[in-house]
mmCIF file of C-alpha atoms in Angstrom:
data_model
loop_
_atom_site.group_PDB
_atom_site.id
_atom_site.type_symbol
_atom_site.label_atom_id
_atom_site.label_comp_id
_atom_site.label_asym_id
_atom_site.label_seq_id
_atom_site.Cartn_x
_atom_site.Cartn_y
_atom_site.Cartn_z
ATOM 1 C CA UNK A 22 133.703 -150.379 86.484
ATOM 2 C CA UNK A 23 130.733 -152.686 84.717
ATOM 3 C CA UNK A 24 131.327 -155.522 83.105
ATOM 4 C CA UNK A 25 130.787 -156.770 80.007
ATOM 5 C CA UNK A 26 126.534 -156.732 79.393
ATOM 6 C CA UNK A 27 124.180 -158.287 77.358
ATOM 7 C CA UNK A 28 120.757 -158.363 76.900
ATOM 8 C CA UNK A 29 118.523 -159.376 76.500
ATOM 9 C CA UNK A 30 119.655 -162.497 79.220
ATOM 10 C CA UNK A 31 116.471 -165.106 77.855
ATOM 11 C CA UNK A 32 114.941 -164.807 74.462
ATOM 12 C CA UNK A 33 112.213 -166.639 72.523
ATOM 13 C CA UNK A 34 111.464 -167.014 69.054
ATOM 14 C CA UNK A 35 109.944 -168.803 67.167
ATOM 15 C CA UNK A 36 110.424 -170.214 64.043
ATOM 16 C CA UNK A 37 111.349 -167.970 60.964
ATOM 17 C CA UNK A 38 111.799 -164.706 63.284
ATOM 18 C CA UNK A 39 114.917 -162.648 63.648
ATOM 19 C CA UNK A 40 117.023 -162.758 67.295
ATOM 20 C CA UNK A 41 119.127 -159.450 68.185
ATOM 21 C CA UNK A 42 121.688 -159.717 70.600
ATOM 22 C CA UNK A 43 123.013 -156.940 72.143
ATOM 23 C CA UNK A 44 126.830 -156.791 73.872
ATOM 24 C CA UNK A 45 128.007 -153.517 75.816
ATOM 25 C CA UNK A 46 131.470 -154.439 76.542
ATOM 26 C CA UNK A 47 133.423 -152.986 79.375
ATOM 27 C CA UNK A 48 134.538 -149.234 79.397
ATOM 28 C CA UNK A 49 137.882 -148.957 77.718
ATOM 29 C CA UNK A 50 137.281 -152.291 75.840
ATOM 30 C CA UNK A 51 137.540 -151.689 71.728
ATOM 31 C CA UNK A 52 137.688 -155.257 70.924
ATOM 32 C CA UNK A 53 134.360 -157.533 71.030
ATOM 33 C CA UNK A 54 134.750 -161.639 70.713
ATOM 34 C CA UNK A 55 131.015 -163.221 69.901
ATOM 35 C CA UNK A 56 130.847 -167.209 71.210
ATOM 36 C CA UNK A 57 128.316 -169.410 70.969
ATOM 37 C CA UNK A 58 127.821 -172.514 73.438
ATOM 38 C CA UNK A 59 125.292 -175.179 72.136
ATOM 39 C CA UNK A 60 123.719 -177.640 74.454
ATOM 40 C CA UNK A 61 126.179 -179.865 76.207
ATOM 41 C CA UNK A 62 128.815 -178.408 74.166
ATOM 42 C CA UNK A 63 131.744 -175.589 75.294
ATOM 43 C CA UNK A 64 131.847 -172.301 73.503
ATOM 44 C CA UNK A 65 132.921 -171.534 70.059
ATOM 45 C CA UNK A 66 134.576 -168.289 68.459
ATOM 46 C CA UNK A 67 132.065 -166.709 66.081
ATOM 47 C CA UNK A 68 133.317 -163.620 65.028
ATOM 48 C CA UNK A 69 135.937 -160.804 66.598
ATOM 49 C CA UNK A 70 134.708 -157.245 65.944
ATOM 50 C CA UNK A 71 136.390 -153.912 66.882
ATOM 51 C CA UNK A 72 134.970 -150.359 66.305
ATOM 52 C CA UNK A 73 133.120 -150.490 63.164
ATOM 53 C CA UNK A 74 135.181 -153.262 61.575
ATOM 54 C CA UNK A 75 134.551 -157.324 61.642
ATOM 55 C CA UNK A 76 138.662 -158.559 61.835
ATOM 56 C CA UNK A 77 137.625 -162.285 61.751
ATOM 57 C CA UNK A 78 134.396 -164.155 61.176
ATOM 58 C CA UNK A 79 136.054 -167.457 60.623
ATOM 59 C CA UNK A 80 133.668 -168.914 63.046
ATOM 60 C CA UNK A 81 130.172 -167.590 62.338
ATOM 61 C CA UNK A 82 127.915 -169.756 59.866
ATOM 62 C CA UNK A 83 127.806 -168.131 56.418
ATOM 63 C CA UNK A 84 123.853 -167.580 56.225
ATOM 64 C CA UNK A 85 121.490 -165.816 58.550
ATOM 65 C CA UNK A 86 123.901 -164.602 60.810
ATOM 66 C CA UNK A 87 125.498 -160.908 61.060
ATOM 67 C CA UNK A 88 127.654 -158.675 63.323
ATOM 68 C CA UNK A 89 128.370 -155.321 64.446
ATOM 69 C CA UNK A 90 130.279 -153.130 66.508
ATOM 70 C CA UNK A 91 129.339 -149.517 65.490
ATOM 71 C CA UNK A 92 131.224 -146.159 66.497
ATOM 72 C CA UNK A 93 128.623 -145.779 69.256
ATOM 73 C CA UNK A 94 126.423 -148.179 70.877
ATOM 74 C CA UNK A 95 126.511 -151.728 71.489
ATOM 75 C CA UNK A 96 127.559 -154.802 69.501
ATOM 76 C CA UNK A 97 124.576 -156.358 67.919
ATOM 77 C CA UNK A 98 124.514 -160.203 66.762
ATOM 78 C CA UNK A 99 122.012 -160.547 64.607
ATOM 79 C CA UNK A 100 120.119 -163.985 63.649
ATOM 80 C CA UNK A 101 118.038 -163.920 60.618
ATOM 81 C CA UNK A 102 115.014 -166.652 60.291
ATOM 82 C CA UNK A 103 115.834 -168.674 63.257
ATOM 83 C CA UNK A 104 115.563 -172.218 63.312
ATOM 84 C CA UNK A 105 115.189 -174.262 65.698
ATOM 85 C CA UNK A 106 119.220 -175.362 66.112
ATOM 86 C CA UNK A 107 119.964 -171.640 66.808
ATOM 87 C CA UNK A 108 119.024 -172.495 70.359
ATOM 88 C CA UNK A 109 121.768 -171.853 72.280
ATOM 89 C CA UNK A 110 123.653 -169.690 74.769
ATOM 90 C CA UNK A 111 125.252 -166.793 73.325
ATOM 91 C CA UNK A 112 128.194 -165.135 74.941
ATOM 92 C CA UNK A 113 129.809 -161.861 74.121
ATOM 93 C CA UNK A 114 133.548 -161.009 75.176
ATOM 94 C CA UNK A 115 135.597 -157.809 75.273
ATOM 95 C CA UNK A 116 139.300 -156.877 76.115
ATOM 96 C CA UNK A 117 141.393 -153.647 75.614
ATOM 97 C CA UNK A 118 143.541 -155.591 73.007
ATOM 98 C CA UNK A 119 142.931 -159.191 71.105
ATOM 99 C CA UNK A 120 144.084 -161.684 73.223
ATOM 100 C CA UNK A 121 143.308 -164.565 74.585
ATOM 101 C CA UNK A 122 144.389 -163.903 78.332
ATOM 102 C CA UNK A 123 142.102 -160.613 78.775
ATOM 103 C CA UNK A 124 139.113 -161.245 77.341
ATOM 104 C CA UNK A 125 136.109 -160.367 79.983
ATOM 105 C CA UNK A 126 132.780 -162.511 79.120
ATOM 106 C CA UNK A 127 129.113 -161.076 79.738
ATOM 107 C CA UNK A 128 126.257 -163.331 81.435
ATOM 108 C CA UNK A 129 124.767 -164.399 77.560
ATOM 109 C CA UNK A 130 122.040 -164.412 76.258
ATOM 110 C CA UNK A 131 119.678 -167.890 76.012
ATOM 111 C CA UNK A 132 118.464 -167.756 72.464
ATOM 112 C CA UNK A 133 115.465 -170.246 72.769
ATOM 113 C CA UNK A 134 113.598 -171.150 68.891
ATOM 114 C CA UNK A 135 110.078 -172.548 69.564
ATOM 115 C CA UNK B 22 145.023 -175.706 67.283
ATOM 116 C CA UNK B 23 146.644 -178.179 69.580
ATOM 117 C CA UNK B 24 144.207 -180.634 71.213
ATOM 118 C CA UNK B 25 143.420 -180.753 74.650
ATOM 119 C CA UNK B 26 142.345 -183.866 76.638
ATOM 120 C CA UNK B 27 141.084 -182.882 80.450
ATOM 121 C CA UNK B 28 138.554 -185.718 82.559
ATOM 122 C CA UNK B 29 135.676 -185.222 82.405
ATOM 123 C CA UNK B 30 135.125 -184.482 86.220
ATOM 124 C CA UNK B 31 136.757 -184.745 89.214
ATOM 125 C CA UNK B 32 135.522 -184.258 93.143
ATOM 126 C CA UNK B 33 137.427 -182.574 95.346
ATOM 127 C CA UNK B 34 137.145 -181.910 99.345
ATOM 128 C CA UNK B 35 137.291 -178.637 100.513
ATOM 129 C CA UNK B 36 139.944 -176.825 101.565
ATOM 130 C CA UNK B 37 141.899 -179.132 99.623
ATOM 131 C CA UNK B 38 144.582 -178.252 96.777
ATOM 132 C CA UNK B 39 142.635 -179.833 93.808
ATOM 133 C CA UNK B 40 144.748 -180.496 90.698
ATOM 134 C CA UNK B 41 143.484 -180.197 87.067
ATOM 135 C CA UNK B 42 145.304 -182.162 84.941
ATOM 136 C CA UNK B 43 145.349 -181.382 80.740
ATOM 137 C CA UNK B 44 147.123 -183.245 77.715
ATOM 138 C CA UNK B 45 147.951 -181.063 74.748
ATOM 139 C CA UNK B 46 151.046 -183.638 72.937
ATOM 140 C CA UNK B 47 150.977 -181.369 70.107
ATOM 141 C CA UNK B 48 151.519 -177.572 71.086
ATOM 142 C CA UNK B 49 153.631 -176.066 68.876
ATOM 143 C CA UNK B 50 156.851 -174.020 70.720
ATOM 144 C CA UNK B 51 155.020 -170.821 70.690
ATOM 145 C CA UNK B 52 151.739 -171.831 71.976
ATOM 146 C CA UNK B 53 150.197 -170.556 75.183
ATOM 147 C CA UNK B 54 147.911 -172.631 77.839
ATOM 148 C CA UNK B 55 145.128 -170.885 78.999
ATOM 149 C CA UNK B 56 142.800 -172.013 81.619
ATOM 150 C CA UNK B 57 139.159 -170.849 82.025
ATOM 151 C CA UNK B 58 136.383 -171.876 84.160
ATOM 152 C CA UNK B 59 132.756 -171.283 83.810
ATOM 153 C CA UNK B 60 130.347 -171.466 86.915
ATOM 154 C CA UNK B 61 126.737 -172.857 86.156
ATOM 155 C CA UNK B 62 124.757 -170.397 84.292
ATOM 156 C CA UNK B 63 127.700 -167.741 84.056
ATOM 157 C CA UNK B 64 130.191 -166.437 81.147
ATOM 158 C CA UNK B 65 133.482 -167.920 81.525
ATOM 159 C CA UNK B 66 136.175 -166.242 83.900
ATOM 160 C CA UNK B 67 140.007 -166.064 83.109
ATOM 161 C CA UNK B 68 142.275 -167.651 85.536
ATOM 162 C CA UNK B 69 145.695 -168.163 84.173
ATOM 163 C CA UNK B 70 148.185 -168.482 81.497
ATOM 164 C CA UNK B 71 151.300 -169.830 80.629
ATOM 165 C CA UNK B 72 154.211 -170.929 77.998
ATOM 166 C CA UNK B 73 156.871 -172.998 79.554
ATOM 167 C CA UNK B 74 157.221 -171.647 82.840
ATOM 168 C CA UNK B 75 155.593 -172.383 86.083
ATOM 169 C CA UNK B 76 152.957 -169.340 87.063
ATOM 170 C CA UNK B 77 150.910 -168.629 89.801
ATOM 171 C CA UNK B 78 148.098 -165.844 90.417
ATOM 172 C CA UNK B 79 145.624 -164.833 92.948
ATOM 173 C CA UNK B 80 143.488 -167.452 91.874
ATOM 174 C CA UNK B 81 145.575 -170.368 90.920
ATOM 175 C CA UNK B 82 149.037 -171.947 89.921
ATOM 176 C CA UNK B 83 149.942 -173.060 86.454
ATOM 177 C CA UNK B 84 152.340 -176.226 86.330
ATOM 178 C CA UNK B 85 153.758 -177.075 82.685
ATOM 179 C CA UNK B 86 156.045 -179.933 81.967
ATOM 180 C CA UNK B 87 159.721 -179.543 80.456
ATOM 181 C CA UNK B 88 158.614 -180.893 77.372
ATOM 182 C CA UNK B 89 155.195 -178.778 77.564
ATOM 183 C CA UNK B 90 153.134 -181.764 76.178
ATOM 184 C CA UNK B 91 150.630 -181.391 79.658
ATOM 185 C CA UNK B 92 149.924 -178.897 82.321
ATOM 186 C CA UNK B 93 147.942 -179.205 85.579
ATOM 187 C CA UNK B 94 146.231 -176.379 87.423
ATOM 188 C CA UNK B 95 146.432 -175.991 90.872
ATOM 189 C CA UNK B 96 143.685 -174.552 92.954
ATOM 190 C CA UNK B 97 145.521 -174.613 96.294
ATOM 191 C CA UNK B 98 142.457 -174.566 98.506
ATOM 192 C CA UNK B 99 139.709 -174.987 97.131
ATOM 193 C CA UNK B 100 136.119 -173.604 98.439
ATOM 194 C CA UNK B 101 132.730 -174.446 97.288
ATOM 195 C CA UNK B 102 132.438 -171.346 95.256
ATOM 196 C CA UNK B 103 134.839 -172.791 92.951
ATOM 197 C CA UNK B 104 132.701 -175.731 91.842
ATOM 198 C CA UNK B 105 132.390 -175.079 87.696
ATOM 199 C CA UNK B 106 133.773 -176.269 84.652
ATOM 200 C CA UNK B 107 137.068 -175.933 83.820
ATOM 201 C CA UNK B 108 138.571 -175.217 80.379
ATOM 202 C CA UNK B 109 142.085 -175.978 79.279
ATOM 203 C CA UNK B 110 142.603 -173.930 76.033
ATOM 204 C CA UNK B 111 145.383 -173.947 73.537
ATOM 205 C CA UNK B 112 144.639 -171.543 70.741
ATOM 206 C CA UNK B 113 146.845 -170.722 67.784
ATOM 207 C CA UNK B 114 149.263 -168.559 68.152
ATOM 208 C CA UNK B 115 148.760 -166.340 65.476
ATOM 209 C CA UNK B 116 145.790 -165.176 66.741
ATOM 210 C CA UNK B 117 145.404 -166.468 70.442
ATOM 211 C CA UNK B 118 142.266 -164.250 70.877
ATOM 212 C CA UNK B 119 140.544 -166.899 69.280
ATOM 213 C CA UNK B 120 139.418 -169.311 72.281
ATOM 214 C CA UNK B 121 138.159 -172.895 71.733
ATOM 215 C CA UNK B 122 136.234 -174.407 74.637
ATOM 216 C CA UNK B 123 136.255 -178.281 74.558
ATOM 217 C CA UNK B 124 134.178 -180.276 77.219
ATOM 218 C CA UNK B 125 136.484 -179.748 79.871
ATOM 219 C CA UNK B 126 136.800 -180.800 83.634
ATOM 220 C CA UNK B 127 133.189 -180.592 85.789
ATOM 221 C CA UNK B 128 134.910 -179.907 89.353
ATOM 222 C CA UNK B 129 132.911 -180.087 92.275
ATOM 223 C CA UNK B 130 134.099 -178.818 95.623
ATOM 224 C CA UNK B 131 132.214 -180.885 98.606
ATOM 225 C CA UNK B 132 131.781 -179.824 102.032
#
């Protein structure tokens, strides 16, 4: 059984571009958790997603920054007009029901913003 | 969410138990402890969980005091593989899918 996957694992942009990040979670898994780890800093919720419907955002900033889990295909994070503070490590989760004891985490993605 | 206070680091020898300790005075009765780690480079990994009772895994044991206002994790013997950054995690109840990582506890295993 694969694990959760992302890609791509290292991306750069610079300034003013758009990042997507893409999360296939594991086989069986309908809920997706989105974290992001700055610099130095541990990870922080951004948004929990299942099938076609974002159930809590509470975490992602309020401009430039989208999710979604469609019916087929991956869950995309999507980062519009990156700057250079978007730099960060971006982690996607997913676990056959929202909790926090099951929850499977991919190898992120490195956002890098020249 | 209830705050959690871990060291910063710890060493341990290996083949040693090494013991985690983590402060969270103000869970609420119906909060779960979660622990994490996170290997250089790596998503985090799961290890255990717990409410008032004492648990234990494959990986590790869970100890909680009576009044649940700390925990300590116990990896009984540890190896150099399990050098990484552990993360004690107390997230709301309501919706304990919502994991917040603090700083946590850089252990490193030496030979």
């Amino acid at each position: 059984n694969a694990g959760v996957m992302q890609n791509p694992r290292h991306l750069v942009r610079r300034r003013g571009q758009e990042a997507r990040l893409r999360c296939s979670p594991m086989k069986g898994h309908s809920h997706v958790y989105w974290y992001r780890q700055l610099p130095e800093e541990g990870l922080k919720f951004m948004v929990y997603l299942q099938k076609e419907n974002i159930i809590d955002e509470s975490g992602m900033p309020k401009e430039r920054f989208s999710a979604e889990f469609p019916k087929e295909g991956p869950s995309i994070l999507r980062i519009q007009q990156v700057v250079r503070g978007d730099s960060a490590a971006y982690f996607c989760a997913s676990s056959p029901e929202p909790s926090g004891e099951t929850q499977y985490f991919g190898p992120g993605t490195r956002l890098l913003v020249l | 969410d209830a705050k959690t206070t871990q060291p910063p680091s710890m060493d341990c020898a290996e083949g040693r138990a090494a013991n985690l300790p983590c402060n969270h005075s103000t869970i609420s009765g119906n909060e779960y402890v979660y622990w994490y780690r996170q290997i250089h480079s790596q998503g985090p990994q799961y290890i255990i969980h717990g409410l008032k009772n004492n648990e234990t895994n494959e990986m590790a044991s869970l100890i909680i005091t009576e009044d649940r206002k700390s925990s300590t994790l116990i990896l009984p013997h540890a190896t150099l593989r399990d050098t990484a950054v552990y993360y004690c995690i107390v997230p709301p109840s309501f919706n304990d899918y919502k994991l917040s990582f603090g700083a946590g506890t850089t252990v490193t295993v030496r030979a």
